[in-house]
Amino acid sequence: MSAPCAISACAAEPLVGPLERAFLNRYQGGFPLSARPFDEAAVSLGTDGPSLIQTVRGLLESGVLSRFGPLFDAERLGGRLTLAAMAVPEPEFDRVAGLLGELPEVAHNYRRDHALNMWFVLASPGEAALQESVGRLHALTGLRIYDFPKLAEYHLGFWLHIDADGAVGVRRWERERPAQAQTPDELDHALVAATQAGLPLVPEPYAEVAQALGCAPGTVIGRLARLLAGGAIRRIGAVPNHYRLGLKGNGMTVWDIEDTQVDRLGAEVGRLGFVSHCYRRPRRLPLWPYNLFAMVHGRDRAEVLADAARIESLVGPQCRGHRVLFSESVLKKTGLRFAS
């Protein structure tokens, strides 16, 4: 488990050279599905395969990348996930954060500036397992778990772009409309388990995965292509750590929208270029009256608040109130682990 990281410390900006910048701008998705993908990708970047492998390794080691490989959609693989929160008393905060840090079903975990001060994602193979995880967390911590499952998804995905001067901006990313998903089989689940932490940094990564699974490299490439086409993989490539790249202002904006208007307004908010995630989630009254969640990333809090003001103008009188919950520290940040 990595130690908690204050946002200001996580955002210490590293040196990103021309090759690193070109790679990040080009390959947050679309990494080749071929026998020697690093060689193929290197051609478009004006370098060679070994140099690109070393570049990716350096980005991972410096924390500029959270991971490199397939980004899976847990629900299209039959899994379940939810956003959850707890109101943790300050004397207990570090202990509870440590407990959650050791649980594989807990992914992203953040401290936020609200009475509900610990926010995390739970992922499990199915609904029953998810509820078991919620119950286990309650038993471990003695605290109420506020569960906020996704009721509707209006937008998910963004692409960071680094300018020549090092300035980082957020660009909207839309995945292609996936084909009808196929039910994953045993080999698909084994492939997910083998690659969810990332691809091997070797000239023939798919061959190395195939060797571990006891199948042919072409089978791995074909299965990944099928999962990508069906939406079980959102994209394959670099997953940048936006904190390390200088986006120090990160706010979860939450809105109390009239139920009859939330789908219409959620879709409009989700189309805003600065919104990376936008969902409808349940209220938890009386503490939590909000039903629309929109994640906004910016260089500082002022930029996020300006973007939140744009959302406020858009939703208008259909909104009865809102909050911006800023990330104060990263307690845990790993990819979702929904296969073993």
Coordinates of C-alpha atoms in Angstrom, one line a residue:
M1 CA 0.0 0.0 0.0
S2 CA 1.3 3.5 -0.9
A3 CA 1.4 6.1 1.8
P4 CA -1.3 8.8 1.8
C5 CA -0.2 11.8 -0.3
A6 CA -1.3 15.3 0.2
I7 CA -2.5 16.8 -3.0
S8 CA 0.2 19.6 -3.0
A9 CA 2.9 16.9 -2.6
C10 CA 1.5 14.6 -5.2
A11 CA 1.4 17.4 -7.7
A12 CA 5.1 18.2 -7.6
E13 CA 5.6 18.5 -11.3
P14 CA 8.2 16.2 -12.8
L15 CA 10.3 16.8 -15.9
V16 CA 8.5 15.5 -19.0
G17 CA 10.7 15.7 -22.1
P18 CA 9.6 15.8 -25.7
L19 CA 9.3 12.0 -26.1
E20 CA 7.4 11.5 -22.9
R21 CA 5.1 14.4 -23.9
A22 CA 4.5 13.0 -27.4
F23 CA 3.8 9.5 -25.9
L24 CA 1.4 10.8 -23.3
N25 CA -0.5 12.9 -25.8
R26 CA -0.8 10.1 -28.3
Y27 CA -1.2 6.9 -26.4
Q28 CA -3.7 7.3 -23.6
G29 CA -5.6 5.0 -25.8
G30 CA -5.1 3.2 -29.1
F31 CA -1.9 1.3 -28.1
P32 CA -1.3 -1.3 -30.9
L33 CA -2.6 -4.8 -30.7
S34 CA 0.2 -6.4 -32.6
A35 CA 3.1 -8.8 -32.0
R36 CA 5.6 -6.0 -31.2
P37 CA 3.4 -3.1 -30.2
F38 CA 6.2 -0.9 -28.8
D39 CA 8.1 -1.0 -32.1
E40 CA 4.9 -0.1 -33.9
A41 CA 4.0 2.8 -31.6
A42 CA 7.6 4.0 -31.6
V43 CA 7.5 4.7 -35.4
S44 CA 4.7 7.2 -34.9
L45 CA 6.8 8.9 -32.2
G46 CA 10.1 9.1 -34.1
T47 CA 11.9 6.7 -31.8
D48 CA 12.6 2.9 -31.4
G49 CA 10.9 0.2 -29.4
P50 CA 13.6 -0.2 -26.7
S51 CA 13.7 3.6 -26.1
L52 CA 9.9 3.7 -25.8
I53 CA 9.8 0.8 -23.3
Q54 CA 12.4 2.7 -21.2
T55 CA 10.3 5.9 -21.5
V56 CA 7.2 4.1 -20.2
R57 CA 9.1 2.5 -17.4
G58 CA 10.5 5.9 -16.3
L59 CA 7.0 7.5 -16.4
L60 CA 5.7 4.6 -14.2
E61 CA 8.6 4.9 -11.8
S62 CA 8.3 8.6 -11.4
G63 CA 4.5 8.4 -10.8
V64 CA 3.5 10.3 -13.9
L65 CA 1.6 7.2 -15.0
S66 CA -0.7 5.4 -12.6
R67 CA -0.5 2.3 -14.9
F68 CA -0.1 1.3 -18.5
G69 CA -2.3 -1.3 -20.2
P70 CA -6.0 -2.1 -20.6
L71 CA -8.6 0.1 -18.8
F72 CA -11.4 -2.3 -18.0
D73 CA -15.1 -1.6 -17.6
A74 CA -16.0 -3.8 -14.6
E75 CA -19.7 -3.8 -15.2
R76 CA -19.4 -5.1 -18.8
L77 CA -17.3 -7.9 -17.3
G78 CA -20.1 -8.9 -15.0
G79 CA -18.7 -7.1 -11.9
R80 CA -20.2 -4.4 -9.7
L81 CA -18.8 -1.3 -8.3
T82 CA -20.0 1.6 -6.2
L83 CA -18.8 4.9 -4.8
A84 CA -18.9 4.9 -1.0
A85 CA -18.1 7.3 1.8
M86 CA -17.7 7.5 5.5
A87 CA -17.7 10.2 8.2
V88 CA -14.5 9.2 10.0
P89 CA -13.7 10.8 13.3
E90 CA -10.3 12.6 13.1
P91 CA -8.6 10.4 15.8
E92 CA -9.6 7.3 13.8
F93 CA -8.8 8.6 10.3
D94 CA -5.3 7.1 9.8
R95 CA -6.4 3.8 11.2
V96 CA -9.4 3.5 9.0
A97 CA -7.4 4.6 5.9
G98 CA -4.9 1.9 6.7
L99 CA -7.6 -0.7 6.9
L100 CA -9.1 0.3 3.5
G101 CA -5.6 0.4 2.0
E102 CA -5.1 -3.3 2.7
L103 CA -8.4 -4.4 1.1
P104 CA -8.1 -5.4 -2.6
E105 CA -11.7 -4.5 -3.4
V106 CA -11.0 -0.9 -2.4
A107 CA -9.6 1.2 -5.3
H108 CA -9.4 5.0 -5.3
N109 CA -9.6 6.4 -1.8
Y110 CA -9.5 10.2 -1.1
R111 CA -9.9 12.5 1.8
R112 CA -12.4 15.2 0.9
D113 CA -13.4 18.4 2.7
H114 CA -16.8 17.4 4.0
A115 CA -18.4 15.7 7.0
L116 CA -18.2 12.6 4.8
N117 CA -14.4 12.9 4.7
M118 CA -13.4 9.5 3.2
W119 CA -14.5 8.6 -0.3
F120 CA -13.6 5.4 -2.1
V121 CA -14.6 3.0 -4.8
L122 CA -15.5 -0.6 -4.1
A123 CA -15.4 -3.3 -6.8
S124 CA -16.6 -6.9 -6.5
P125 CA -17.4 -9.8 -8.9
G126 CA -21.2 -9.3 -8.4
E127 CA -23.9 -7.6 -6.4
A128 CA -23.9 -10.1 -3.5
A129 CA -20.1 -9.8 -3.1
L130 CA -20.4 -6.0 -3.2
Q131 CA -22.9 -6.0 -0.4
E132 CA -20.7 -8.4 1.6
S133 CA -17.8 -5.9 1.1
V134 CA -20.0 -3.1 2.5
G135 CA -20.9 -5.2 5.5
R136 CA -17.3 -6.2 6.1
L137 CA -16.2 -2.6 6.0
H138 CA -18.9 -1.7 8.5
A139 CA -17.7 -4.5 10.8
L140 CA -14.1 -3.5 10.5
T141 CA -14.6 0.2 11.1
G142 CA -17.7 0.4 13.2
L143 CA -18.8 3.2 10.9
R144 CA -21.8 3.7 8.6
I145 CA -21.0 3.1 5.0
Y146 CA -22.8 5.5 2.7
D147 CA -23.3 3.7 -0.6
F148 CA -23.7 5.7 -3.8
P149 CA -24.2 3.2 -6.7
K150 CA -24.4 4.6 -10.2
L151 CA -28.0 5.0 -11.3
A152 CA -27.2 6.6 -14.7
E153 CA -23.9 7.4 -16.5
Y154 CA -23.9 10.7 -18.5
H155 CA -20.2 10.8 -19.3
L156 CA -16.9 9.1 -18.4
G157 CA -13.5 9.8 -19.8
F158 CA -11.0 12.5 -20.4
W159 CA -7.7 12.9 -22.2
L160 CA -4.8 15.0 -20.8
H161 CA -2.9 17.1 -23.2
I162 CA 0.6 18.5 -22.4
D163 CA 1.7 21.6 -24.4
A164 CA 5.3 22.2 -25.4
D165 CA 5.6 24.6 -22.4
G166 CA 4.5 21.9 -20.1
A167 CA 1.0 23.2 -19.4
V168 CA -1.6 20.5 -18.9
G169 CA -5.1 20.7 -20.1
V170 CA -8.1 18.4 -20.1
R171 CA -9.7 17.4 -23.4
R172 CA -12.9 15.5 -23.8
W173 CA -12.6 11.9 -24.7
E174 CA -15.5 9.8 -26.2
R175 CA -15.0 6.1 -26.8
E176 CA -16.6 4.6 -29.8
R177 CA -20.0 3.1 -29.3
P178 CA -19.2 -0.5 -28.3
A179 CA -20.6 -3.4 -30.1
Q180 CA -23.0 -5.7 -28.2
A181 CA -21.0 -7.2 -25.3
Q182 CA -20.3 -10.9 -25.2
T183 CA -20.5 -12.8 -22.0
P184 CA -16.9 -13.2 -20.8
D185 CA -15.6 -16.8 -20.4
E186 CA -12.9 -18.3 -18.2
L187 CA -10.1 -17.3 -20.5
D188 CA -11.4 -13.7 -20.6
H189 CA -11.4 -13.5 -16.8
A190 CA -7.9 -15.0 -16.7
L191 CA -6.8 -12.4 -19.2
V192 CA -8.3 -9.6 -17.1
A193 CA -6.5 -10.9 -14.0
A194 CA -3.2 -11.1 -15.9
T195 CA -3.3 -7.5 -17.3
Q196 CA -5.4 -5.4 -14.9
A197 CA -2.2 -4.2 -13.2
G198 CA -0.6 -3.4 -16.5
L199 CA 1.1 -4.8 -19.6
P200 CA 4.6 -6.2 -19.3
L201 CA 7.3 -3.7 -20.5
V202 CA 8.9 -6.1 -23.0
P203 CA 9.1 -6.0 -26.8
E204 CA 6.4 -8.7 -27.1
P205 CA 4.1 -8.1 -24.1
Y206 CA 1.1 -10.1 -25.4
A207 CA 3.4 -13.1 -25.9
E208 CA 4.5 -12.9 -22.3
V209 CA 0.9 -12.7 -21.2
A210 CA 0.0 -15.7 -23.4
Q211 CA 2.8 -17.7 -22.0
A212 CA 1.5 -17.1 -18.5
L213 CA -2.0 -18.2 -19.6
G214 CA -0.9 -21.2 -21.6
C215 CA -2.3 -20.0 -24.9
A216 CA -1.0 -18.5 -28.2
P217 CA 0.0 -14.8 -28.5
G218 CA -2.6 -14.4 -31.3
T219 CA -5.3 -15.6 -28.9
V220 CA -4.4 -12.9 -26.4
I221 CA -4.4 -10.2 -29.1
G222 CA -7.7 -11.4 -30.5
R223 CA -9.4 -11.6 -27.0
L224 CA -8.2 -8.1 -26.2
A225 CA -9.5 -6.8 -29.5
R226 CA -12.9 -8.5 -28.8
L227 CA -13.1 -7.1 -25.3
L228 CA -12.2 -3.6 -26.7
A229 CA -14.9 -3.8 -29.4
G230 CA -17.5 -5.0 -26.9
G231 CA -16.7 -2.2 -24.4
A232 CA -15.3 -4.4 -21.7
I233 CA -12.0 -2.6 -22.3
R234 CA -12.5 1.2 -22.5
R235 CA -9.1 1.8 -24.0
I236 CA -5.5 0.4 -24.0
G237 CA -2.6 2.7 -23.2
A238 CA -1.2 5.1 -20.6
V239 CA -3.2 6.2 -17.5
P240 CA -1.7 9.5 -16.4
N241 CA -1.6 10.6 -12.8
H242 CA -3.1 14.0 -13.2
Y243 CA -1.9 15.1 -9.8
R244 CA 1.7 14.5 -10.7
L245 CA 1.2 16.4 -14.0
G246 CA 0.1 19.5 -12.2
L247 CA -3.7 19.4 -12.0
K248 CA -3.8 20.4 -8.3
G249 CA -7.4 21.4 -8.2
N250 CA -9.7 18.4 -8.3
G251 CA -13.3 18.9 -7.2
M252 CA -16.2 16.4 -7.0
T253 CA -19.1 18.8 -7.7
V254 CA -22.5 17.5 -6.4
W255 CA -25.9 18.9 -7.2
D256 CA -29.4 18.6 -5.8
I257 CA -31.5 18.4 -9.0
E258 CA -35.2 18.0 -9.5
D259 CA -35.7 14.3 -10.1
T260 CA -37.8 15.0 -13.3
Q261 CA -34.9 17.0 -14.7
V262 CA -31.8 15.2 -13.6
D263 CA -31.4 13.0 -16.7
R264 CA -31.8 16.0 -19.1
L265 CA -29.4 18.2 -17.1
G266 CA -27.0 15.4 -16.4
A267 CA -26.6 14.8 -20.1
E268 CA -25.9 18.5 -20.6
V269 CA -23.4 18.7 -17.8
G270 CA -21.7 15.6 -19.1
R271 CA -21.1 17.3 -22.4
L272 CA -19.1 20.1 -20.8
G273 CA -15.4 19.7 -21.9
F274 CA -14.0 20.1 -18.4
V275 CA -16.2 17.3 -16.8
S276 CA -14.4 13.9 -16.7
H277 CA -17.1 11.9 -14.9
C278 CA -20.8 12.6 -14.6
Y279 CA -23.3 10.3 -12.9
R280 CA -26.7 10.2 -11.3
R281 CA -26.5 8.6 -7.8
P282 CA -29.0 8.2 -4.9
R283 CA -29.5 10.8 -2.2
R284 CA -28.8 9.7 1.4
L285 CA -31.1 12.0 3.4
P286 CA -30.8 13.9 5.6
L287 CA -27.0 14.2 5.4
W288 CA -26.7 14.0 1.6
P289 CA -29.4 15.6 -0.6
Y290 CA -27.3 15.5 -3.9
N291 CA -28.2 13.2 -6.8
L292 CA -25.9 14.5 -9.6
F293 CA -22.1 14.0 -9.4
A294 CA -19.7 15.7 -11.8
M295 CA -15.9 15.5 -11.5
V296 CA -13.9 18.5 -12.5
H297 CA -10.1 18.8 -12.8
G298 CA -8.1 22.1 -12.9
R299 CA -4.8 23.6 -12.3
D300 CA -6.0 25.0 -9.0
R301 CA -9.1 25.4 -6.9
A302 CA -10.0 28.7 -8.5
E303 CA -10.2 27.1 -11.9
V304 CA -12.4 24.3 -10.5
L305 CA -14.7 26.8 -8.8
A306 CA -15.0 28.8 -12.1
D307 CA -16.0 25.6 -13.9
A308 CA -18.5 24.8 -11.1
A309 CA -20.0 28.3 -11.6
R310 CA -20.5 27.4 -15.3
I311 CA -22.4 24.2 -14.2
E312 CA -24.5 26.2 -11.8
S313 CA -25.4 28.6 -14.6
L314 CA -26.4 25.6 -16.8
V315 CA -28.6 23.8 -14.3
G316 CA -30.3 27.0 -13.2
P317 CA -33.3 27.0 -10.9
Q318 CA -33.8 23.2 -11.3
C319 CA -30.9 22.9 -8.7
R320 CA -31.8 23.4 -5.1
G321 CA -28.2 23.4 -3.9
H322 CA -24.7 22.2 -4.6
R323 CA -21.2 21.6 -3.1
V324 CA -17.7 21.2 -4.4
L325 CA -15.8 18.6 -2.4
F326 CA -12.1 19.1 -3.0
S327 CA -9.6 16.2 -2.8
E328 CA -7.3 16.9 0.1
S329 CA -5.1 13.8 0.0
V330 CA -4.8 10.6 -2.0
L331 CA -5.2 7.7 0.4
K332 CA -5.1 4.9 -2.2
K333 CA -5.0 5.0 -6.0
T334 CA -4.9 1.7 -7.8
G335 CA -6.7 0.3 -10.8
L336 CA -9.9 -1.6 -10.1
R337 CA -9.3 -5.2 -9.0
F338 CA -12.4 -7.2 -10.0
A339 CA -10.7 -10.5 -11.0
S340 CA -8.4 -12.7 -9.2

